[in-house]
């Protein structure tokens, strides 16, 4: 295992000895600046997962796909559909902002987005921004942003589809119809996934039930846009995913004197995101975009009262109405960004009565990026006002210098913050767990600095980024003020997240070699102990071959151990898993594909007591006319 990690590190260390150019040099990324920007002029540490890479992931979940990305660690509590959180650079899941086509679709009670229910068939590409981004996006972008772009119509209208099946009685299929006709573009995509799964928990774990915990997902997305006079565009986007997940849990009566693990617990969760936009060219150098959208997260978890023999469901729902007006103005060698936003959050539950169930934030932001010869300057500032907190100001400043046509250095600094969830603030007195929310909580605050070096030449790219992020006013469990005997949430201490990410990619002929390596130190600054569920070392190595007919690849994803408890007395084991994939094109329209995840059937844990998939195969066909 350790040798595998050293091998990944060595691949990155040897990168500078080669001389080639990245084919993605002129690719455009949006998340780093909120406007389409050439990747070669972005100061921030950003990576893109293309549609081609998503198709290679086959039966993998979104969490498994992100798990192999630089600077990203994932935790999940079982198989497909199980709760999944994404950590960037050692932060918590709630310190990573997830966007769907620019919209939030998170739970305001839990503080995370249910990535486990977002199927890969709906995704066109994913952009991962590492580092604080509150000065562009507001709350929760403490350690990074993951933005998911859904599929949209391009080219002549055409139908595409794929279907397949595999291990755990998994079956999946999707169909897509979209394209452009004159000044109108459209896209419709529908999919279905079903799997019998495996037991989410291990023997001895709390709530263990040996039955298989299956999963079902139905999903749909749509996009429609109309160009007017060549200068203006009106459009709409919608995404809906409905998931049913079976899981293990102890089921107790209201007195907690009688409990059983035999009930097949399950939950239903629906995610919805839709938006309307108007994109207008006000002047030759001025583009304006007005977007109104709504994100919804609704989850109902079903449990058994073993005494009354009744099944009941506990529901939590979040609705976020979002309004954004963004303006981009070209000024000389740079672009000025001006943004005004408003977001209204509402929560509800059939079992929990929140004393406060809604809040509003209003925001103003400005940014500027300029390319002046060999210099790139990027700056942004933002002011957010919440109905529950005083105003929050954040800012960032980045600079890069191109030494030669191939080498450039980058440096940046920025601040960020995370707001407490409604559970943190307003959870009512709970006699079962002796816990109560704390309405006096303040947001967590972060201050980050980083520096990097990038090499890009024909067919080759190498980068190293080192960072240091101090997060203060951490929200954690503590004692409620006297005379209460309950636990509550409090702002305590700080954490220091520091490390480095190394990436290397080289293309030669039909072959591609890729490697990444992360070194991370995530510590509680007061106790000196490591934060739980963070691996100090992780890496990925990949070798691929592709021509007009064949495509194949082998991938190694390796991770060091993770601490289980805050006292740092127990760790999960490190692991290395091997994935292989293959594609064969039968004709210009038809192709066969297959993938084996965890080829060597490695037994490993991401969270103590919860299973992960063993060796699993998925194969199918794809119809995709050009």
XYZ file of C-alpha atoms in Angstrom:
626
model
C 0.000 0.000 0.000
C 2.729 2.458 1.027
C 4.744 1.473 -2.034
C 1.735 2.275 -4.225
C 1.556 5.775 -2.769
C 5.297 6.273 -3.233
C 4.917 5.225 -6.848
C 2.256 7.848 -7.438
C 4.443 10.469 -5.788
C 7.414 9.476 -7.934
C 5.379 9.873 -11.123
C 4.590 13.434 -10.114
C 8.185 14.184 -9.088
C 9.539 13.048 -12.467
C 7.065 15.193 -14.389
C 9.407 18.114 -15.031
C 11.809 15.957 -17.012
C 9.406 15.702 -19.991
C 8.506 18.338 -22.572
C 5.077 18.196 -24.220
C 1.753 20.309 -24.550
C -1.643 19.805 -22.857
C -4.524 19.423 -25.259
C -6.694 21.234 -22.735
C -4.586 24.416 -22.778
C -7.336 26.465 -24.423
C -10.223 24.826 -22.544
C -12.645 27.230 -20.852
C -13.552 26.967 -17.161
C -16.291 28.917 -15.410
C -16.160 28.175 -11.686
C -12.813 29.864 -10.969
C -14.025 33.347 -11.975
C -17.813 32.924 -12.617
C -17.145 33.751 -16.292
C -15.726 31.561 -19.105
C -11.951 31.834 -18.763
C -9.094 30.085 -20.559
C -7.685 27.406 -18.275
C -4.144 28.592 -18.982
C -4.908 32.016 -17.470
C -6.684 30.837 -14.306
C -4.796 31.545 -11.090
C -6.822 29.111 -8.955
C -6.248 25.354 -8.711
C -9.020 23.941 -10.935
C -9.661 20.645 -12.695
C -12.387 19.513 -15.091
C -14.021 16.096 -15.452
C -15.203 15.851 -19.049
C -18.187 13.938 -20.422
C -15.776 11.407 -21.920
C -14.317 10.648 -18.483
C -17.808 10.443 -16.976
C -18.813 7.838 -19.573
C -15.724 5.794 -18.713
C -16.833 5.741 -15.057
C -19.797 3.563 -16.114
C -21.550 2.122 -13.014
C -19.542 4.244 -10.599
C -21.388 6.663 -8.363
C -20.634 10.366 -8.420
C -18.834 9.885 -5.096
C -16.591 7.176 -6.571
C -15.788 9.414 -9.530
C -14.832 12.331 -7.263
C -12.838 10.029 -4.975
C -10.148 9.727 -7.653
C -9.732 13.515 -8.108
C -6.776 15.511 -6.717
C -7.357 17.177 -3.366
C -10.710 15.421 -2.884
C -11.635 12.818 -0.263
C -15.023 11.112 -0.056
C -16.847 9.311 2.739
C -19.912 7.109 2.282
C -21.920 4.843 4.552
C -22.554 1.882 2.272
C -23.209 1.301 -1.417
C -25.112 3.219 -4.072
C -27.503 5.783 -2.575
C -25.813 5.865 0.830
C -24.983 9.215 2.434
C -21.927 10.679 0.676
C -19.881 13.721 1.634
C -17.030 15.389 -0.234
C -14.032 16.915 1.521
C -11.666 19.233 -0.354
C -8.225 19.873 1.153
C -9.212 18.367 4.498
C -12.363 20.415 5.111
C -15.686 18.978 6.231
C -18.464 18.107 3.798
C -20.378 21.226 4.825
C -17.316 23.360 3.953
C -17.562 22.336 0.299
C -20.084 24.219 -1.834
C -21.965 22.113 -4.405
C -23.596 23.887 -7.356
C -25.860 22.479 -10.077
C -25.694 24.786 -13.109
C -24.888 27.612 -10.699
C -27.786 26.792 -8.321
C -27.702 25.445 -4.760
C -29.648 22.252 -4.046
C -28.468 21.470 -0.511
C -30.131 20.641 2.789
C -30.245 23.659 5.122
C -30.804 21.284 8.060
C -27.811 19.002 7.363
C -25.589 21.502 5.524
C -24.636 19.102 2.716
C -25.819 18.186 -0.790
C -27.046 14.620 -1.437
C -24.531 13.816 -4.177
C -25.432 10.138 -3.863
C -28.664 10.769 -5.797
C -27.180 12.754 -8.704
C -26.644 10.190 -11.514
C -23.722 10.412 -13.915
C -25.985 10.103 -16.975
C -27.315 13.631 -16.282
C -23.890 15.300 -16.115
C -22.088 16.990 -19.009
C -18.987 17.988 -17.048
C -17.785 18.772 -13.518
C -15.471 21.581 -12.441
C -13.606 21.324 -9.136
C -12.228 24.532 -7.640
C -9.822 23.937 -4.751
C -9.432 26.731 -2.202
C -11.749 29.333 -0.612
C -14.327 30.917 -2.908
C -16.728 32.799 -0.620
C -15.670 36.059 -2.277
C -17.353 34.746 -5.446
C -20.094 32.445 -4.141
C -20.780 33.389 -0.535
C -21.282 30.998 2.365
C -19.903 27.462 2.628
C -17.193 27.693 -0.060
C -14.511 27.375 2.641
C -12.249 24.785 1.012
C -13.620 24.566 -2.488
C -16.484 24.336 -4.949
C -17.777 21.416 -6.992
C -19.948 22.651 -9.856
C -21.968 20.145 -11.869
C -23.122 21.138 -15.349
C -26.064 19.153 -16.712
C -26.304 18.077 -20.317
C -27.536 20.524 -22.955
C -28.304 20.511 -26.667
C -25.521 20.947 -29.224
C -25.258 20.197 -32.938
C -27.993 18.609 -35.033
C -30.872 17.121 -32.982
C -30.217 13.438 -32.303
C -31.110 10.590 -29.983
C -28.583 8.748 -27.831
C -29.098 5.949 -25.325
C -27.269 3.400 -23.223
C -28.155 0.423 -21.055
C -26.314 -2.203 -19.067
C -26.219 -4.470 -16.061
C -23.829 -6.099 -13.649
C -22.905 -7.218 -10.152
C -25.372 -6.823 -7.238
C -28.177 -7.269 -9.816
C -27.513 -3.744 -10.985
C -29.360 -2.456 -14.040
C -29.233 1.028 -15.520
C -30.439 2.777 -18.622
C -30.827 6.291 -19.956
C -31.966 8.093 -23.089
C -31.085 11.567 -24.311
C -32.547 13.648 -27.122
C -31.231 17.095 -27.853
C -29.525 19.458 -30.204
C -29.912 22.802 -31.910
C -32.427 23.822 -34.557
C -31.934 27.321 -35.847
C -31.902 29.688 -32.885
C -33.342 27.092 -30.478
C -31.373 24.528 -28.486
C -32.923 21.845 -26.297
C -32.087 18.677 -24.394
C -34.166 16.006 -22.652
C -32.570 13.240 -20.600
C -34.208 10.476 -18.556
C -32.637 7.593 -16.653
C -33.295 4.732 -14.260
C -30.897 2.864 -11.936
C -31.679 -0.133 -9.771
C -29.459 -2.381 -7.634
C -29.950 -5.016 -4.928
C -26.742 -3.790 -3.290
C -25.081 -5.349 -0.250
C -25.269 -4.917 3.519
C -24.425 -1.301 4.333
C -22.955 -2.181 7.748
C -20.466 -4.737 9.015
C -21.088 -7.335 11.740
C -20.725 -5.691 15.158
C -21.624 -2.239 13.893
C -24.484 -0.385 15.592
C -27.743 -1.270 13.834
C -26.186 -4.121 11.805
C -28.656 -6.049 9.652
C -27.223 -8.717 7.287
C -29.802 -8.096 4.541
C -28.854 -6.465 1.248
C -29.474 -2.715 1.155
C -30.655 -1.909 -2.330
C -31.099 1.340 -4.223
C -33.388 2.753 -6.918
C -33.104 6.067 -8.754
C -35.328 7.745 -11.335
C -34.029 10.964 -12.878
C -34.860 13.566 -15.489
C -33.352 16.782 -16.812
C -34.347 19.292 -19.446
C -32.898 22.382 -21.093
C -34.438 24.853 -23.523
C -32.861 28.037 -24.869
C -33.872 30.522 -27.560
C -31.574 33.092 -29.165
C -33.081 36.484 -30.026
C -31.445 38.800 -32.575
C -28.129 37.064 -32.026
C -27.472 39.236 -28.958
C -29.902 37.875 -26.384
C -30.885 34.444 -25.075
C -33.760 33.204 -22.936
C -33.588 29.754 -21.383
C -34.623 27.311 -18.705
C -33.053 24.297 -17.000
C -34.502 21.596 -14.773
C -33.076 18.566 -12.951
C -35.010 16.093 -10.811
C -33.714 12.928 -9.148
C -35.738 10.579 -6.944
C -33.844 8.010 -4.903
C -34.920 5.211 -2.570
C -32.116 3.892 -0.352
C -32.279 0.922 2.005
C -29.986 1.104 5.043
C -29.308 -0.404 8.486
C -30.438 1.237 11.720
C -31.519 0.292 15.232
C -35.305 0.750 15.555
C -36.561 1.604 19.044
C -39.859 2.413 20.731
C -40.361 5.962 22.156
C -38.901 4.880 25.531
C -35.769 3.393 23.907
C -36.235 0.298 26.099
C -37.091 -2.038 23.216
C -34.975 -1.992 20.046
C -34.555 -4.205 16.999
C -32.288 -4.282 13.942
C -34.505 -6.586 11.878
C -36.540 -3.929 10.060
C -35.458 -3.071 6.514
C -35.065 0.684 6.939
C -35.334 2.871 3.868
C -35.549 6.510 2.883
C -36.979 8.413 -0.055
C -35.192 11.550 -1.169
C -36.062 13.932 -4.005
C -33.726 16.604 -5.354
C -35.051 19.281 -7.691
C -33.338 22.225 -9.320
C -34.841 24.529 -11.919
C -34.048 27.970 -13.193
C -34.980 30.589 -15.794
C -32.381 32.915 -17.260
C -32.013 35.859 -19.578
C -28.555 36.441 -21.063
C -28.169 39.781 -22.821
C -25.421 41.663 -24.603
C -26.046 45.212 -23.425
C -23.067 46.612 -25.335
C -20.164 45.233 -27.319
C -18.164 44.865 -24.088
C -20.996 44.231 -21.611
C -22.839 40.944 -21.019
C -25.587 40.641 -18.432
C -27.281 37.514 -17.079
C -30.356 37.435 -14.839
C -31.170 34.049 -13.262
C -34.113 33.068 -11.057
C -34.089 29.549 -9.668
C -35.224 27.185 -6.950
C -33.444 24.235 -5.326
C -35.353 21.668 -3.277
C -34.236 18.791 -1.067
C -36.901 16.582 0.498
C -36.081 13.439 2.487
C -38.337 11.026 4.370
C -36.728 8.306 6.495
C -38.867 5.333 7.569
C -38.400 3.417 10.832
C -40.253 0.835 12.938
C -41.693 1.076 16.449
C -41.102 -2.552 17.554
C -43.690 -2.383 20.364
C -46.548 -0.800 18.431
C -45.437 -2.584 15.221
C -46.020 0.608 13.245
C -43.869 2.202 10.545
C -43.577 5.988 10.418
C -41.682 8.456 8.289
C -39.722 11.511 9.438
C -39.537 14.219 6.788
C -37.184 17.173 6.405
C -37.468 19.578 3.474
C -35.423 22.556 2.285
C -36.476 25.080 -0.352
C -34.005 27.699 -1.615
C -35.218 30.496 -3.894
C -32.303 32.165 -5.632
C -32.055 35.336 -7.700
C -28.818 36.460 -9.333
C -27.884 39.339 -11.610
C -24.383 39.032 -13.026
C -22.620 41.525 -15.292
C -19.325 41.053 -17.129
C -17.689 44.118 -18.630
C -14.528 43.955 -20.748
C -12.170 46.766 -19.748
C -8.915 46.971 -21.639
C -6.931 43.795 -20.978
C -9.264 42.624 -18.225
C -12.835 41.783 -17.294
C -14.864 43.391 -14.516
C -17.457 41.238 -12.744
C -20.406 42.726 -10.808
C -22.939 40.483 -9.040
C -26.085 41.071 -6.964
C -27.783 38.044 -5.365
C -30.579 37.136 -3.003
C -31.306 33.722 -1.484
C -34.258 32.708 0.675
C -34.055 29.425 2.601
C -37.047 27.685 4.153
C -37.051 24.432 6.139
C -39.913 22.250 7.338
C -40.441 18.915 9.074
C -43.369 16.758 10.117
C -41.725 15.902 13.466
C -39.436 18.819 14.380
C -40.793 22.297 15.131
C -38.009 24.784 14.387
C -38.395 28.059 16.283
C -37.030 29.796 13.170
C -37.696 28.136 9.820
C -36.482 30.655 7.238
C -33.694 33.101 6.542
C -32.638 35.465 3.775
C -29.244 36.556 2.500
C -28.552 39.506 0.216
C -25.174 39.891 -1.440
C -23.048 42.176 -3.583
C -19.822 41.002 -5.195
C -17.213 42.371 -7.554
C -14.302 40.752 -9.315
C -11.611 41.618 -11.810
C -9.244 39.532 -13.893
C -6.617 40.913 -16.246
C -3.970 39.352 -18.458
C -1.151 41.828 -18.980
C 1.661 40.270 -20.947
C 3.178 37.542 -18.745
C 1.139 38.657 -15.710
C -2.339 37.551 -14.616
C -4.140 39.329 -11.778
C -7.387 38.056 -10.252
C -9.254 39.777 -7.402
C -12.736 39.533 -5.904
C -14.670 40.854 -2.907
C -18.128 40.129 -1.554
C -20.479 41.358 1.168
C -23.268 39.061 2.453
C -26.008 40.107 4.857
C -28.127 37.471 6.633
C -31.300 37.974 8.620
C -29.647 36.097 11.543
C -26.053 37.345 11.441
C -24.175 40.563 11.010
C -22.714 41.215 7.569
C -19.883 39.005 6.329
C -17.149 40.362 4.047
C -14.768 38.116 2.128
C -12.072 38.739 -0.425
C -9.369 37.095 -2.504
C -6.331 38.171 -4.473
C -4.382 36.011 -6.906
C -1.409 36.516 -9.194
C 0.449 34.419 -11.715
C 3.592 35.076 -13.708
C 4.616 33.254 -16.882
C 8.385 32.767 -16.833
C 8.469 31.083 -20.240
C 5.911 29.810 -22.734
C 5.713 26.611 -20.637
C 6.333 27.607 -17.001
C 4.265 29.852 -14.726
C 4.032 30.448 -10.982
C 0.872 31.275 -9.028
C 0.089 32.696 -5.593
C -3.165 33.691 -3.910
C -4.802 34.476 -0.587
C -8.447 34.578 0.398
C -11.029 34.446 3.155
C -14.228 32.398 3.457
C -16.952 31.395 5.907
C -19.640 28.774 6.586
C -23.026 29.504 8.132
C -24.504 27.184 10.803
C -27.311 24.880 9.716
C -30.868 25.130 11.038
C -30.143 21.994 13.096
C -27.098 23.720 14.629
C -29.134 26.798 15.484
C -32.701 25.813 16.190
C -33.000 22.094 16.969
C -35.578 21.935 19.794
C -34.944 20.260 23.138
C -34.433 16.567 22.397
C -34.784 14.384 25.483
C -33.785 11.264 23.555
C -30.275 12.596 22.808
C -30.112 15.380 25.433
C -29.290 17.924 22.750
C -30.566 21.395 21.882
C -29.585 23.899 19.166
C -27.760 27.156 19.878
C -29.286 30.272 18.239
C -26.219 32.319 19.247
C -23.816 30.411 17.006
C -21.621 32.427 14.660
C -20.348 31.352 11.220
C -17.034 29.531 10.876
C -14.277 31.680 9.373
C -11.321 30.729 7.167
C -8.150 32.394 5.968
C -6.171 30.670 3.209
C -2.945 31.231 1.331
C -1.394 29.091 -1.391
C 1.289 29.021 -4.053
C 1.965 26.806 -7.020
C 3.937 26.155 -10.150
C 2.557 24.926 -13.469
C 4.288 23.475 -16.525
C 2.395 23.087 -19.814
C 3.850 22.131 -23.168
C 2.903 19.932 -26.134
C 1.012 16.942 -24.690
C 2.157 17.354 -21.089
C 1.021 19.125 -17.931
C 2.565 19.215 -14.461
C 1.534 21.246 -11.415
C 2.247 21.487 -7.698
C 0.109 23.601 -5.349
C 0.852 24.082 -1.642
C -1.753 25.589 0.682
C -2.346 26.645 4.296
C -5.904 27.247 5.501
C -6.779 28.211 9.084
C -10.451 27.701 9.972
C -11.591 29.348 13.221
C -14.841 29.483 15.249
C -15.353 25.822 14.421
C -18.843 24.532 15.165
C -18.700 21.500 17.458
C -20.632 19.808 20.259
C -20.259 21.253 23.752
C -22.125 21.833 27.012
C -25.125 24.134 27.048
C -24.925 27.054 29.501
C -25.981 26.301 33.091
C -28.352 25.235 34.459
C -29.125 23.156 31.349
C -27.714 19.640 31.337
C -28.025 19.217 27.569
C -25.335 19.201 24.890
C -25.439 21.907 22.245
C -23.380 23.337 19.393
C -20.719 25.923 20.214
C -17.990 27.887 18.434
C -14.719 26.428 19.683
C -11.100 26.524 18.619
C -9.675 26.307 15.143
C -8.203 23.851 12.680
C -5.194 24.145 10.398
C -5.468 22.450 7.015
C -2.236 22.416 5.081
C -0.705 20.295 2.378
C 0.222 20.020 -1.270
C -1.334 18.587 -4.438
C 0.816 17.302 -7.310
C -0.609 16.436 -10.715
C 0.966 15.117 -13.889
C -0.434 14.153 -17.300
C 1.328 13.197 -20.505
C -0.099 12.187 -23.842
C 1.965 10.431 -26.495
C 0.288 8.953 -29.524
C -2.664 6.820 -28.463
C -1.459 6.581 -24.847
C -2.092 8.785 -21.811
C -0.369 8.620 -18.419
C -1.875 10.433 -15.461
C -0.889 10.652 -11.778
C -1.772 12.783 -8.759
C -0.555 12.789 -5.178
C -1.854 14.614 -2.105
C -0.115 15.210 1.212
C -2.422 16.597 3.905
C -2.150 17.648 7.534
C -5.591 18.411 9.019
C -5.278 19.146 12.750
C -7.251 20.633 15.602
C -5.079 23.606 16.543
C -5.947 23.409 20.258
C -5.372 19.694 20.855
C -2.830 18.992 18.121
C -4.847 15.895 17.128
C -5.757 14.995 13.576
C -9.300 15.520 12.316
C -11.277 12.333 11.785
C -11.943 10.714 8.402
C -9.087 12.507 6.624
C -6.258 10.561 5.013
C -2.812 12.153 5.305
C -1.740 10.637 1.981
C -3.674 9.712 -1.135
C -3.014 9.366 -4.834
C -4.208 8.198 -8.216
C -2.338 6.698 -11.161
C -3.837 5.895 -14.556
C -2.693 4.446 -17.869
C -4.984 4.677 -20.918
C -4.987 3.635 -24.553
C -7.439 4.830 -27.184
C -7.824 4.804 -30.955
C -10.786 5.105 -33.321
C -12.139 1.671 -32.358
C -10.672 0.626 -29.001
C -10.366 2.335 -25.641
C -9.046 0.822 -22.426
C -7.598 1.975 -19.138
C -6.353 0.835 -15.759
C -6.572 3.069 -12.686
C -5.136 2.830 -9.186
C -6.783 4.832 -6.374
C -4.792 4.667 -3.140
C -5.340 6.208 0.298
C -3.630 6.123 3.655
C -5.454 5.342 6.944
C -8.015 7.683 8.508
C -8.581 8.401 12.185
C -11.877 7.058 13.498
C -12.140 9.039 16.751
C -11.207 12.543 17.865
C -8.814 11.144 20.486
C -6.774 9.570 17.663
C -6.757 6.085 19.210
C -8.131 4.080 16.256
C -7.638 4.171 12.503
C -9.157 2.527 9.447
C -6.669 0.736 7.216
C -5.180 2.357 4.146
C -6.171 0.848 0.835
C -5.437 0.681 -2.861
C -8.111 -0.280 -5.373
C -7.672 -1.052 -9.063
C -10.337 -0.199 -11.657
C -10.268 -1.203 -15.330
C -12.487 -0.134 -18.205
C -12.884 -0.956 -21.904
C -14.820 0.382 -24.886
C -15.155 -1.105 -28.355
C -16.807 0.798 -31.204
C -18.895 -1.507 -33.402
C -19.837 1.290 -35.812
C -19.902 5.097 -35.819
C -23.139 4.930 -33.779
C -22.877 1.776 -31.655
C -20.330 0.782 -29.034
C -19.891 -1.746 -26.242
C -18.430 -0.816 -22.880
C -17.455 -2.527 -19.650
C -15.866 -1.631 -16.345
C -14.648 -3.529 -13.301
C -14.337 -1.497 -10.114
C -12.153 -2.817 -7.290
C -10.741 -5.531 -9.550
C -8.699 -7.158 -6.750
C -11.724 -7.230 -4.392
C -10.035 -5.077 -1.747
C -11.894 -4.979 1.596
C -11.703 -1.396 2.891
C -13.650 1.195 4.891
C -14.279 4.883 4.276
C -16.269 5.148 7.527
C -15.723 2.727 10.401
C -18.349 -0.029 10.473
C -19.675 0.547 6.941
C -19.041 -1.641 3.908
C -17.784 -0.539 0.511
C -18.306 -2.335 -2.829
C -16.240 -5.427 -3.530
C -15.158 -6.423 -7.033
C -18.031 -5.466 -9.320
C -18.587 -5.623 -13.061
C -20.879 -3.560 -15.256
C -21.223 -3.936 -19.033
C -23.550 -2.532 -21.633
C -24.038 -0.839 -24.987
C -24.214 2.792 -26.061
C -25.929 4.333 -29.080
C -24.493 7.774 -29.812
C -24.533 9.033 -33.411
C -22.119 11.826 -34.189
